[in-house]
Short mmCIF file of C-alpha atoms in Angstrom, two decimals:
data_model
loop_
_atom_site.label_atom_id
_atom_site.label_comp_id
_atom_site.label_asym_id
_atom_site.label_seq_id
_atom_site.Cartn_x
_atom_site.Cartn_y
_atom_site.Cartn_z
CA MET A 1 89.76 97.47 122.08
CA VAL A 2 88.04 100.81 122.63
CA ALA A 3 89.54 101.10 126.10
CA ILE A 4 93.08 100.36 124.93
CA SER A 5 92.85 102.77 122.02
CA TYR A 6 91.65 105.57 124.33
CA LEU A 7 94.34 104.93 126.95
CA ILE A 8 97.18 104.73 124.48
CA GLY A 9 95.69 107.45 122.31
CA GLY A 10 95.47 109.83 125.26
CA MET A 11 99.08 109.35 126.23
CA VAL A 12 100.38 109.46 122.66
CA VAL A 13 98.44 112.57 121.63
CA TRP A 14 99.15 114.66 124.72
CA GLY A 15 102.62 113.24 125.20
CA GLY A 16 103.28 114.26 121.60
CA ILE A 17 101.93 117.75 122.17
CA GLY A 18 104.07 117.97 125.31
CA TRP A 19 107.09 116.89 123.27
CA LEU A 20 106.41 119.68 120.77
CA VAL A 21 106.27 122.13 123.70
CA ASP A 22 109.59 120.73 124.89
CA GLN A 23 111.13 121.38 121.50
CA TRP A 24 109.76 124.90 121.51
CA LEU A 25 110.84 125.89 125.01
CA GLY A 26 114.00 123.83 125.13
CA THR A 27 112.92 121.96 128.25
CA GLU A 28 113.93 118.34 128.28
CA GLY A 29 111.04 115.96 128.80
CA ILE A 30 109.08 118.05 131.31
CA GLY A 31 106.34 118.93 128.82
CA MET A 32 106.17 115.37 127.54
CA GLY A 33 105.87 113.99 131.08
CA ILE A 34 103.09 116.38 132.02
CA GLY A 35 101.38 115.77 128.68
CA ALA A 36 101.48 111.99 129.03
CA VAL A 37 100.04 112.16 132.56
CA ILE A 38 97.23 114.50 131.45
CA GLY A 39 96.60 112.33 128.40
CA GLY A 40 96.49 109.18 130.50
CA ALA A 41 94.03 110.78 132.90
CA ALA A 42 91.87 112.01 130.02
CA GLY A 43 92.00 108.53 128.50
CA VAL A 44 90.78 106.98 131.74
CA TYR A 45 88.01 109.58 131.90
CA LEU A 46 86.91 108.79 128.32
CA VAL A 47 86.88 105.06 128.98
CA VAL A 48 84.72 105.58 132.06
CA ARG A 49 82.34 107.85 130.13
CA ARG A 50 82.04 105.45 127.20
CA LEU A 51 82.08 102.06 128.86
CA GLY A 52 81.47 102.56 132.54
CA ALA A 53 78.70 103.95 134.67
CA MET B 1 120.78 58.15 98.08
CA THR B 2 117.08 57.99 98.65
CA GLY B 3 114.86 61.00 98.15
CA GLN B 4 114.50 61.40 101.86
CA THR B 5 118.19 61.69 102.58
CA ILE B 6 118.58 64.21 99.77
CA VAL B 7 115.99 66.35 101.49
CA LEU B 8 117.65 65.87 104.87
CA ALA B 9 121.09 66.66 103.56
CA ALA B 10 119.87 69.74 101.73
CA ASP B 11 121.27 72.98 103.03
CA VAL B 12 118.23 74.52 104.65
CA PRO B 13 118.48 78.25 105.33
CA PHE B 14 117.82 78.94 108.99
CA PRO B 15 116.52 81.08 110.61
CA PRO B 16 113.81 82.25 108.21
CA THR B 17 113.80 85.96 107.42
CA VAL B 18 111.41 88.53 106.02
CA GLU B 19 112.98 87.77 102.64
CA ASP B 20 111.07 84.48 102.71
CA PHE B 21 107.86 86.45 102.24
CA TYR B 22 109.04 87.96 98.94
CA LEU B 23 108.41 85.08 96.62
CA PRO B 24 109.97 84.79 93.18
CA SER B 25 107.84 85.24 90.11
CA ILE B 26 106.01 82.15 88.95
CA ALA B 27 105.80 83.46 85.42
CA PRO B 28 108.18 81.18 83.51
CA TRP B 29 109.98 84.04 81.78
CA GLY B 30 110.89 86.22 84.72
CA GLY B 31 113.03 86.28 87.80
CA HIS B 32 112.32 88.48 90.78
CA ASP B 33 111.21 91.49 88.79
CA VAL B 34 108.03 90.09 87.22
CA TRP B 35 105.09 90.95 89.45
CA PHE B 36 103.17 87.72 88.93
CA THR B 37 104.01 85.75 92.09
CA LYS B 38 102.24 83.04 94.06
CA VAL B 39 100.62 85.76 96.14
CA THR B 40 99.08 87.31 93.03
CA LEU B 41 97.82 83.94 91.92
CA LEU B 42 96.31 83.20 95.34
CA LEU B 43 94.52 86.57 95.34
CA TRP B 44 92.96 85.86 91.95
CA LEU B 45 92.08 82.34 93.00
CA SER B 46 90.37 83.57 96.17
CA VAL B 47 88.22 86.01 94.21
CA ALA B 48 87.39 83.42 91.54
CA ILE B 49 86.55 80.69 94.07
CA LEU B 50 84.24 82.95 96.03
CA ILE B 51 82.41 84.26 92.94
CA LEU B 52 82.02 80.78 91.50
CA TYR B 53 80.98 79.20 94.77
CA PHE B 54 78.24 81.70 95.56
CA LEU B 55 77.05 81.85 91.94
CA LEU B 56 76.81 78.08 91.68
CA SER B 57 75.21 77.50 95.05
CA TYR B 58 72.55 80.20 94.54
CA ARG B 59 71.77 79.22 90.96
CA LYS B 60 68.37 77.51 90.95
CA PRO B 61 67.77 77.86 94.70
CA GLN B 62 65.68 75.06 96.18
CA LEU B 63 63.11 75.35 98.92
CA VAL B 64 64.78 72.40 100.59
CA PRO B 65 68.39 73.48 100.12
CA THR B 66 71.08 71.28 98.70
CA LYS B 67 74.27 70.89 100.72
CA LYS B 68 76.12 73.60 98.78
CA GLN B 69 73.20 75.98 99.04
CA TRP B 70 72.82 75.22 102.73
CA LEU B 71 76.46 76.10 103.44
CA ALA B 72 76.32 79.33 101.44
CA GLU B 73 73.10 80.34 103.15
CA SER B 74 74.55 79.47 106.54
CA ILE B 75 77.57 81.70 105.96
CA TYR B 76 75.39 84.60 104.85
CA GLY B 77 72.91 83.98 107.65
CA PHE B 78 75.71 83.86 110.21
CA VAL B 79 77.18 87.19 109.13
CA ARG B 80 73.77 88.83 108.74
CA ASN B 81 72.34 87.71 112.08
CA ASN B 82 75.38 87.36 114.30
CA ILE B 83 77.45 90.27 113.02
CA ALA B 84 75.36 92.79 111.06
CA VAL B 85 72.12 92.74 113.03
CA GLU B 86 73.83 92.01 116.32
CA MET B 87 76.22 94.96 116.04
CA ILE B 88 74.25 97.51 114.01
CA GLY B 89 70.64 96.62 114.74
CA ARG B 90 67.76 96.21 112.32
CA GLU B 91 69.15 98.52 109.67
CA GLY B 92 72.30 96.42 109.73
CA VAL B 93 70.69 94.09 107.19
CA ARG B 94 71.60 96.49 104.39
CA PHE B 95 75.28 96.12 105.26
CA ALA B 96 75.09 92.32 105.44
CA PRO B 97 76.12 91.73 101.79
CA TYR B 98 79.29 93.81 102.16
CA LEU B 99 80.14 92.28 105.53
CA THR B 100 79.62 88.76 104.18
CA THR B 101 81.86 89.49 101.22
CA LEU B 102 84.48 90.93 103.55
CA PHE B 103 84.30 87.96 105.90
CA CYS B 104 84.51 85.35 103.14
CA PHE B 105 87.29 87.19 101.33
CA ILE B 106 89.48 87.56 104.42
CA PHE B 107 88.79 83.98 105.47
CA MET B 108 89.68 82.63 102.03
CA MET B 109 92.81 84.77 101.81
CA ASN B 110 93.91 83.71 105.29
CA LEU B 111 93.15 80.07 104.64
CA TRP B 112 95.88 79.86 102.00
CA GLY B 113 98.34 80.05 104.87
CA ILE B 114 97.65 76.44 105.82
CA ILE B 115 96.58 74.89 102.51
CA PRO B 116 99.35 72.57 101.28
CA PHE B 117 101.44 73.96 98.38
CA ALA B 118 99.97 77.43 98.84
CA GLN B 119 101.35 77.73 102.40
CA ILE B 120 101.35 81.52 102.52
CA SER B 121 98.52 83.92 103.04
CA PRO B 122 98.47 87.01 100.81
CA ASN B 123 97.43 88.85 103.97
CA ALA B 124 100.94 88.25 105.31
CA HIS B 125 101.82 91.18 103.03
CA ILE B 126 100.58 94.32 104.71
CA ALA B 127 99.39 95.86 101.43
CA PHE B 128 96.28 93.66 101.37
CA PRO B 129 95.10 94.40 104.94
CA ILE B 130 95.83 98.11 104.36
CA ILE B 131 93.48 98.23 101.38
CA LEU B 132 90.74 96.39 103.31
CA ALA B 133 91.17 98.71 106.29
CA VAL B 134 91.06 101.81 104.07
CA ILE B 135 87.79 100.58 102.55
CA SER B 136 86.28 100.19 106.04
CA TRP B 137 87.67 103.57 107.07
CA VAL B 138 86.31 105.48 104.07
CA MET B 139 83.03 103.64 104.46
CA PHE B 140 82.32 104.56 108.08
CA ILE B 141 83.35 108.18 107.52
CA TYR B 142 81.15 108.42 104.40
CA LEU B 143 78.19 106.80 106.17
CA GLY B 144 78.62 109.17 109.10
CA PHE B 145 78.55 112.25 106.89
CA ARG B 146 75.59 110.92 104.93
CA LYS B 147 73.65 110.25 108.11
CA HIS B 148 74.51 113.35 110.15
CA GLY B 149 75.77 115.82 107.54
CA ALA B 150 78.38 118.19 108.93
CA GLY B 151 77.11 117.26 112.38
CA TYR B 152 79.07 114.04 112.04
CA ILE B 153 82.21 115.90 113.07
CA LYS B 154 80.56 116.80 116.37
CA HIS B 155 79.02 113.33 116.63
CA ALA B 156 82.40 111.64 116.23
CA LEU B 157 84.65 114.02 118.10
CA VAL B 158 82.73 115.53 121.01
CA PRO B 159 82.10 113.10 123.87
CA PRO B 160 79.50 113.77 126.56
CA ALA B 161 81.59 115.73 129.04
CA PRO B 162 81.74 119.17 130.69
CA TRP B 163 82.93 121.89 128.29
CA PHE B 164 86.14 122.69 130.11
CA ILE B 165 87.73 119.27 129.57
CA LEU B 166 86.63 119.02 125.94
CA PRO B 167 89.83 120.65 124.62
CA ILE B 168 91.74 117.75 126.17
CA LEU B 169 89.34 115.03 125.03
CA VAL B 170 88.66 116.05 121.41
CA PRO B 171 92.23 115.42 120.17
CA ILE B 172 92.14 111.98 121.81
CA GLU B 173 88.82 111.19 120.14
CA PHE B 174 90.18 112.30 116.80
CA PHE B 175 93.31 110.21 117.23
CA SER B 176 91.54 107.06 118.36
CA ASN B 177 88.63 107.26 115.91
CA PHE B 178 90.30 108.33 112.70
CA ILE B 179 93.94 107.30 113.03
CA VAL B 180 94.14 104.29 115.33
CA ARG B 181 91.12 102.50 113.84
CA PRO B 182 92.38 101.88 110.28
CA PHE B 183 95.91 101.37 111.55
CA SER B 184 94.94 98.71 114.08
CA LEU B 185 92.58 96.96 111.64
CA ALA B 186 95.36 96.59 109.09
CA VAL B 187 98.16 95.73 111.50
CA ARG B 188 96.13 93.17 113.47
CA LEU B 189 95.25 91.12 110.40
CA PHE B 190 98.69 91.46 108.85
CA ALA B 191 100.61 90.63 112.01
CA ASN B 192 98.55 87.52 112.74
CA MET B 193 99.05 86.14 109.26
CA PHE B 194 102.72 87.11 109.21
CA ALA B 195 103.39 85.52 112.59
CA GLY B 196 101.50 82.35 111.65
CA HIS B 197 103.59 81.86 108.53
CA MET B 198 106.79 82.69 110.40
CA LEU B 199 106.02 80.18 113.17
CA LEU B 200 105.39 77.38 110.71
CA LEU B 201 108.63 78.26 108.89
CA VAL B 202 110.63 78.29 112.12
CA PHE B 203 109.41 74.90 113.26
CA THR B 204 109.71 73.22 109.85
CA LEU B 205 113.12 74.63 108.96
CA GLY B 206 114.30 74.35 112.55
CA GLY B 207 113.72 70.59 112.37
CA PHE B 208 115.97 70.38 109.31
CA ALA B 209 118.58 72.65 110.85
CA MET B 210 118.83 70.51 113.99
CA ILE B 211 118.95 67.19 112.17
CA ASN B 212 121.68 68.57 109.92
CA ALA B 213 123.68 69.85 112.85
CA ASN B 214 123.76 66.61 114.80
CA ALA B 215 122.13 63.23 114.19
CA LEU B 216 121.55 62.87 117.94
CA LEU B 217 119.06 65.70 117.69
CA THR B 218 116.74 63.64 115.47
CA PRO B 219 114.07 63.16 118.19
CA VAL B 220 113.97 66.91 118.78
CA SER B 221 113.59 67.46 115.05
CA ILE B 222 110.67 65.08 114.96
CA LEU B 223 109.13 66.88 117.92
CA SER B 224 109.59 70.12 116.02
CA TRP B 225 107.70 68.74 113.01
CA VAL B 226 104.92 67.43 115.23
CA MET B 227 104.70 70.94 116.64
CA THR B 228 104.34 72.21 113.07
CA ILE B 229 101.22 70.10 112.66
CA ALA B 230 99.81 71.28 115.98
CA LEU B 231 100.55 74.90 115.06
CA THR B 232 98.77 74.42 111.75
CA PHE B 233 95.60 73.67 113.69
CA LEU B 234 96.24 76.66 115.93
CA ASP B 235 96.71 78.75 112.80
CA PHE B 236 93.32 77.64 111.52
CA ALA B 237 91.72 79.00 114.68
CA VAL B 238 93.59 82.28 114.22
CA ILE B 239 92.52 82.44 110.56
CA ALA B 240 88.83 82.09 111.36
CA LEU B 241 89.07 84.40 114.37
CA GLN B 242 90.83 87.19 112.49
CA ALA B 243 88.31 87.11 109.64
CA TYR B 244 85.56 87.35 112.25
CA VAL B 245 87.27 90.12 114.24
CA PHE B 246 87.89 92.27 111.18
CA THR B 247 84.25 91.97 110.14
CA VAL B 248 82.91 92.62 113.64
CA LEU B 249 85.07 95.70 114.08
CA THR B 250 84.02 97.07 110.70
CA ALA B 251 80.40 96.52 111.69
CA SER B 252 80.97 98.23 115.01
CA TYR B 253 82.55 101.27 113.31
CA ILE B 254 79.59 101.46 110.93
CA GLN B 255 77.29 101.28 113.95
CA GLY B 256 79.12 104.19 115.54
CA SER B 257 78.61 106.25 112.39
CA VAL B 258 74.94 105.54 111.73
CA SER B 259 73.65 105.50 115.32
CA GLU B 260 71.41 108.33 116.46
CA GLU B 261 72.75 108.96 119.92
CA ALA B 262 76.26 110.18 120.57
CA HIS B 263 77.94 106.86 121.16
#
């Protein structure tokens, strides 16, 4: 549960922020893509910190 | 025409829709616009049954418990030892009464889904799980602030990590701790109860639909009704499991709020 909520949460939060940046700069999906990747990575990092070694 | 053929010939609406969850009023004087429906009645019944049962079984407690008293004590003991103390630790005992109430209430509310003539769980309406989830949500936030003061914000949001990635991690922590938690609590319980009711409807009504369409399909219809019985047993497992899961997750959120170390 915790792991899933971090993984999805990471992508949703930073993908969402990236989408806002897209709206602001007029780029189409670049910000959201970068955001989702960063969010996914951060989610993995959090899961490892919380649950792993 | 025998009663059976009348039932079989009846025009059964298929497939079932979400409309089937909005029951008509059972107050004799109203149609759809009087709020007193079966769901309301089942809610009141659940509360009344639980109050009465625990009052009666704990009235005049015996050293050697009677059957009723033994069951009530077993339920409380189960939640206290296997959920409260297991998840929260020694100080979890003070949350055991709330967790037991929560567990019994959800279980009773879910159980209506498979009790004949009730046949729908109030929890199949998302309003009920939402209220329960909001109670858990307010509770773990309140307990966190009472335990840590303003430091709870840091306790809940700042994970153990180097400072330069914190700006990326803190929004994720906020999202997953304060937004996803109540949402997933409510949706999980609601969706399980909704799906259970829907499945039973599909298999029961589907049997009628097939037998009406073509008499040659009678064996398939019977298979469909047998499946309904099997799914009722499956639904009982889901009912007990979801009551347990909701309680365990609430306990685990409380644990996260009252624990000393950054979790």
